[in-house]
PDB file of C-alpha atoms in Angstrom:
ATOM      1  CA  MET A   1      15.197  36.342 -40.635  1.00 49.00           C
ATOM      2  CA  THR A   2      14.867  38.216 -43.922  1.00 47.00           C
ATOM      3  CA  THR A   3      11.801  40.092 -45.148  1.00 47.00           C
ATOM      4  CA  ALA A   4      11.473  41.542 -48.663  1.00 47.00           C
ATOM      5  CA  THR A   5       8.834  44.157 -49.483  1.00 43.00           C
ATOM      6  CA  LEU A   6       8.102  45.868 -52.783  1.00 43.00           C
ATOM      7  CA  LEU A   7       7.351  49.587 -52.305  1.00 43.00           C
ATOM      8  CA  ALA A   8       6.547  51.815 -55.289  1.00 48.00           C
ATOM      9  CA  GLY A   9       8.750  49.839 -57.618  1.00 48.00           C
ATOM     10  CA  SER A  10      11.635  49.636 -55.142  1.00 45.00           C
ATOM     11  CA  LEU A  11      12.708  46.582 -53.317  1.00 46.00           C
ATOM     12  CA  VAL A  12      13.237  47.077 -49.596  1.00 47.00           C
ATOM     13  CA  LEU A  13      15.153  44.361 -47.820  1.00 48.00           C
ATOM     14  CA  ALA A  14      15.076  44.094 -44.037  1.00 48.00           C
ATOM     15  CA  THR A  15      17.091  41.593 -42.021  1.00 49.00           C
ATOM     16  CA  SER A  16      17.199  40.663 -38.379  1.00 47.00           C
ATOM     17  CA  CYS A  17      19.494  38.366 -36.403  1.00 50.00           C
ATOM     18  CA  ALA A  18      17.947  38.565 -32.983  1.00 49.00           C
ATOM     19  CA  THR A  19      14.729  37.152 -31.731  1.00 52.00           C
ATOM     20  CA  SER A  20      13.055  38.065 -28.522  1.00 51.00           C
ATOM     21  CA  PRO A  21      12.482  35.283 -26.011  1.00 54.00           C
ATOM     22  CA  PRO A  22       8.891  34.256 -25.407  1.00 56.00           C
ATOM     23  CA  ALA A  23       7.239  35.962 -22.493  1.00 58.00           C
ATOM     24  CA  ALA A  24       7.535  33.934 -19.294  1.00 60.00           C
ATOM     25  CA  ARG A  25       4.240  32.452 -18.220  1.00 60.00           C
ATOM     26  CA  PRO A  26       3.482  32.080 -14.548  1.00 57.00           C
ATOM     27  CA  LEU A  27       3.064  28.488 -13.397  1.00 53.00           C
ATOM     28  CA  PRO A  28      -0.475  27.534 -12.457  1.00 53.00           C
ATOM     29  CA  GLN A  29      -0.991  27.810  -8.744  1.00 55.00           C
ATOM     30  CA  THR A  30      -2.553  24.967  -6.772  1.00 49.00           C
ATOM     31  CA  PRO A  31      -4.612  26.058  -3.783  1.00 51.00           C
ATOM     32  CA  ALA A  32      -2.904  25.121  -0.528  1.00 48.00           C
ATOM     33  CA  GLU A  33      -5.845  22.957   0.570  1.00 53.00           C
ATOM     34  CA  HIS A  34      -5.273  20.643  -2.428  1.00 49.00           C
ATOM     35  CA  VAL A  35      -1.523  20.141  -1.985  1.00 55.00           C
ATOM     36  CA  VAL A  36      -0.646  16.661  -0.750  1.00 52.00           C
ATOM     37  CA  THR A  37       2.715  16.329   0.912  1.00 53.00           C
ATOM     38  CA  PRO A  38       3.794  12.713   1.425  1.00 56.00           C
ATOM     39  CA  VAL A  39       5.445  12.021   4.742  1.00 53.00           C
ATOM     40  CA  THR A  40       7.697   9.030   5.268  1.00 53.00           C
ATOM     41  CA  THR A  41       8.605   8.146   8.808  1.00 53.00           C
ATOM     42  CA  ALA A  42       9.842   5.085  10.583  1.00 57.00           C
ATOM     43  CA  PRO A  43       7.291   3.254  12.722  1.00 53.00           C
ATOM     44  CA  SER A  44       7.149   4.881  16.132  1.00 63.00           C
ATOM     45  CA  LYS A  45       5.878   1.825  17.989  1.00 81.00           C
ATOM     46  CA  ALA A  46       5.631  -1.937  17.784  1.00 91.00           C
ATOM     47  CA  PRO A  47       3.065  -3.477  15.425  1.00 94.00           C
ATOM     48  CA  GLU A  48      -0.494  -3.562  16.761  1.00 94.00           C
ATOM     49  CA  PRO A  49      -1.545  -7.142  17.626  1.00 96.00           C
ATOM     50  CA  VAL A  50      -4.927  -8.063  16.088  1.00 97.00           C
ATOM     51  CA  LYS A  51      -7.164 -11.139  15.924  1.00 97.00           C
ATOM     52  CA  PRO A  52      -9.528 -12.101  13.111  1.00 97.00           C
ATOM     53  CA  THR A  53     -13.059 -10.733  13.524  1.00 96.00           C
ATOM     54  CA  GLY A  54     -14.790 -13.104  11.084  1.00 97.00           C
ATOM     55  CA  ASP A  55     -17.503 -10.561  10.259  1.00 96.00           C
ATOM     56  CA  ALA A  56     -15.858  -8.095   7.856  1.00 97.00           C
ATOM     57  CA  ILE A  57     -17.478  -6.971   4.605  1.00 95.00           C
ATOM     58  CA  ASN A  58     -15.734  -6.352   1.256  1.00 95.00           C
ATOM     59  CA  VAL A  59     -13.101  -8.946   2.197  1.00 98.00           C
ATOM     60  CA  HIS A  60      -9.910  -9.171   0.127  1.00 98.00           C
ATOM     61  CA  LYS A  61      -6.449 -10.745   0.350  1.00 98.00           C
ATOM     62  CA  VAL A  62      -3.636  -8.692   1.890  1.00 98.00           C
ATOM     63  CA  ARG A  63       0.118  -9.275   1.568  1.00 98.00           C
ATOM     64  CA  TRP A  64       2.166  -9.662   4.708  1.00 98.00           C
ATOM     65  CA  THR A  65       5.631  -8.110   4.944  1.00 97.00           C
ATOM     66  CA  LYS A  66       7.308 -10.286   7.563  1.00 97.00           C
ATOM     67  CA  ALA A  67       6.919 -13.782   9.017  1.00 97.00           C
ATOM     68  CA  THR A  68       8.664 -15.037  12.138  1.00 96.00           C
ATOM     69  CA  ALA A  69       8.557 -18.643  13.378  1.00 96.00           C
ATOM     70  CA  LEU A  70       7.768 -18.973  17.102  1.00 96.00           C
ATOM     71  CA  SER A  71       7.389 -21.830  19.603  1.00 95.00           C
ATOM     72  CA  ARG A  72       9.844 -24.132  17.817  1.00 94.00           C
ATOM     73  CA  GLY A  73       8.091 -23.487  14.507  1.00 95.00           C
ATOM     74  CA  LYS A  74       4.598 -24.420  15.740  1.00 97.00           C
ATOM     75  CA  GLN A  75       3.453 -20.787  15.339  1.00 97.00           C
ATOM     76  CA  VAL A  76       4.137 -18.013  12.847  1.00 98.00           C
ATOM     77  CA  ARG A  77       3.865 -14.295  13.635  1.00 98.00           C
ATOM     78  CA  LEU A  78       2.874 -12.275  10.556  1.00 98.00           C
ATOM     79  CA  THR A  79       3.352  -8.522  10.185  1.00 98.00           C
ATOM     80  CA  TRP A  80       1.772  -6.277   7.531  1.00 98.00           C
ATOM     81  CA  TRP A  81       0.691  -2.704   6.828  1.00 97.00           C
ATOM     82  CA  SER A  82      -3.002  -1.925   7.058  1.00 97.00           C
ATOM     83  CA  GLY A  83      -5.547   0.805   7.731  1.00 95.00           C
ATOM     84  CA  VAL A  84      -7.173   1.888  10.981  1.00 94.00           C
ATOM     85  CA  GLU A  85     -10.025   0.058  12.675  1.00 94.00           C
ATOM     86  CA  PRO A  86     -13.010  -0.176  12.209  1.00 95.00           C
ATOM     87  CA  CYS A  87     -12.428   0.811   8.574  1.00 95.00           C
ATOM     88  CA  THR A  88      -9.891  -1.981   8.023  1.00 97.00           C
ATOM     89  CA  VAL A  89      -9.959  -5.145  10.125  1.00 97.00           C
ATOM     90  CA  LEU A  90      -8.467  -8.620   9.850  1.00 98.00           C
ATOM     91  CA  ASP A  91     -11.360 -10.891   8.842  1.00 98.00           C
ATOM     92  CA  LYS A  92      -9.639 -14.289   8.676  1.00 98.00           C
ATOM     93  CA  VAL A  93      -6.364 -16.128   8.133  1.00 98.00           C
ATOM     94  CA  LYS A  94      -6.202 -19.247   5.955  1.00 98.00           C
ATOM     95  CA  VAL A  95      -3.370 -21.756   6.375  1.00 98.00           C
ATOM     96  CA  LYS A  96      -2.629 -24.531   3.898  1.00 98.00           C
ATOM     97  CA  GLU A  97       0.101 -26.974   4.925  1.00 98.00           C
ATOM     98  CA  THR A  98       1.819 -29.469   2.635  1.00 97.00           C
ATOM     99  CA  ALA A  99       5.009 -31.497   3.039  1.00 97.00           C
ATOM    100  CA  LYS A 100       7.047 -28.845   1.171  1.00 97.00           C
ATOM    101  CA  LYS A 101       5.383 -25.535   1.993  1.00 97.00           C
ATOM    102  CA  VAL A 102       3.041 -23.612   4.254  1.00 98.00           C
ATOM    103  CA  THR A 103       0.837 -21.023   2.547  1.00 98.00           C
ATOM    104  CA  ILE A 104      -0.680 -18.364   4.803  1.00 98.00           C
ATOM    105  CA  THR A 105      -3.219 -15.890   3.432  1.00 98.00           C
ATOM    106  CA  LEU A 106      -4.504 -12.828   5.290  1.00 98.00           C
ATOM    107  CA  TYR A 107      -7.965 -11.460   4.493  1.00 98.00           C
ATOM    108  CA  GLU A 108      -9.026  -7.951   5.482  1.00 98.00           C
ATOM    109  CA  GLY A 109     -12.229  -5.999   5.079  1.00 97.00           C
ATOM    110  CA  THR A 110     -14.368  -3.344   6.718  1.00 96.00           C
ATOM    111  CA  SER A 111     -16.054  -3.902  10.058  1.00 96.00           C
ATOM    112  CA  PRO A 112     -19.864  -3.670  10.075  1.00 93.00           C
ATOM    113  CA  LYS A 113     -19.336  -1.154  12.906  1.00 90.00           C
ATOM    114  CA  ALA A 114     -17.814   1.292  10.375  1.00 90.00           C
ATOM    115  CA  LYS A 115     -21.209   2.565   9.150  1.00 87.00           C
ATOM    116  CA  ASN A 116     -21.368   6.364   9.177  1.00 87.00           C
ATOM    117  CA  VAL A 117     -17.695   6.566  10.167  1.00 88.00           C
ATOM    118  CA  SER A 118     -15.131   8.754   8.433  1.00 90.00           C
ATOM    119  CA  CYS A 119     -12.110   6.659   7.555  1.00 89.00           C
ATOM    120  CA  ILE A 120      -8.721   8.346   7.637  1.00 91.00           C
ATOM    121  CA  MET A 121      -5.940   7.285   5.293  1.00 90.00           C
ATOM    122  CA  LEU A 122      -3.314   6.257   7.831  1.00 93.00           C
ATOM    123  CA  ALA A 123      -1.019   3.244   7.653  1.00 94.00           C
ATOM    124  CA  VAL A 124      -0.813   1.060  10.734  1.00 95.00           C
ATOM    125  CA  GLU A 125       1.582  -1.848  11.154  1.00 97.00           C
ATOM    126  CA  LYS A 126      -0.332  -4.873  12.450  1.00 98.00           C
ATOM    127  CA  THR A 127       0.613  -8.365  13.571  1.00 98.00           C
ATOM    128  CA  THR A 128      -1.164 -11.651  14.248  1.00 98.00           C
ATOM    129  CA  THR A 129       0.034 -15.087  15.307  1.00 98.00           C
ATOM    130  CA  VAL A 130      -1.055 -18.266  13.518  1.00 97.00           C
ATOM    131  CA  LYS A 131      -0.830 -21.815  14.906  1.00 97.00           C
ATOM    132  CA  LEU A 132       0.383 -24.571  12.575  1.00 98.00           C
ATOM    133  CA  LYS A 133      -0.659 -28.241  12.696  1.00 97.00           C
ATOM    134  CA  HIS A 134       2.984 -29.303  12.314  1.00 96.00           C
ATOM    135  CA  ALA A 135       6.223 -27.422  13.030  1.00 97.00           C
ATOM    136  CA  LEU A 136       7.412 -25.320  10.078  1.00 97.00           C
ATOM    137  CA  GLY A 137      10.798 -27.060   9.957  1.00 95.00           C
ATOM    138  CA  LYS A 138      12.437 -26.696   6.538  1.00 95.00           C
ATOM    139  CA  ARG A 139       9.179 -26.069   4.689  1.00 97.00           C
ATOM    140  CA  LYS A 140       8.928 -22.936   2.584  1.00 96.00           C
ATOM    141  CA  LEU A 141       6.653 -20.185   3.950  1.00 97.00           C
ATOM    142  CA  VAL A 142       4.492 -18.619   1.196  1.00 97.00           C
ATOM    143  CA  ASP A 143       2.267 -15.506   1.180  1.00 98.00           C
ATOM    144  CA  GLY A 144      -1.069 -16.627  -0.288  1.00 97.00           C
ATOM    145  CA  ALA A 145      -1.901 -13.049  -1.375  1.00 97.00           C
ATOM    146  CA  LYS A 146       1.006 -12.907  -3.835  1.00 93.00           C
ATOM    147  CA  PRO A 147       0.078 -13.750  -7.419  1.00 85.00           C
TER     148      PRO A 147
END
């Protein structure tokens, strides 16, 4: 960097090669009560078996993660991740069978019993078993909640 200054008719020239580093700023601190630490663990127990309640509110489709044919294909056991009851319950299961595929859709919602209840954010693996009209055979099994 070069600076030129005119003093009383004389030219003064000053040069500099070094620059000072910017002052280090401390990182903003987040209060400990606002720090969220994600925890990933393997399931510690078998999925919780549930049955549809038929009375949930705010019902929506939910994707299942696993489907297993049982009883020579006359039943299908579905497994999915969900919330804790009564905040998240299985409302109903819809099954649509065609010659080429079987579409199964899970619907979850909130139980009417959840009024004035604090709901914790905890994932629970759940399972339910669905009876088919005809054995699954070679038909494709489709999750009705997938777009």
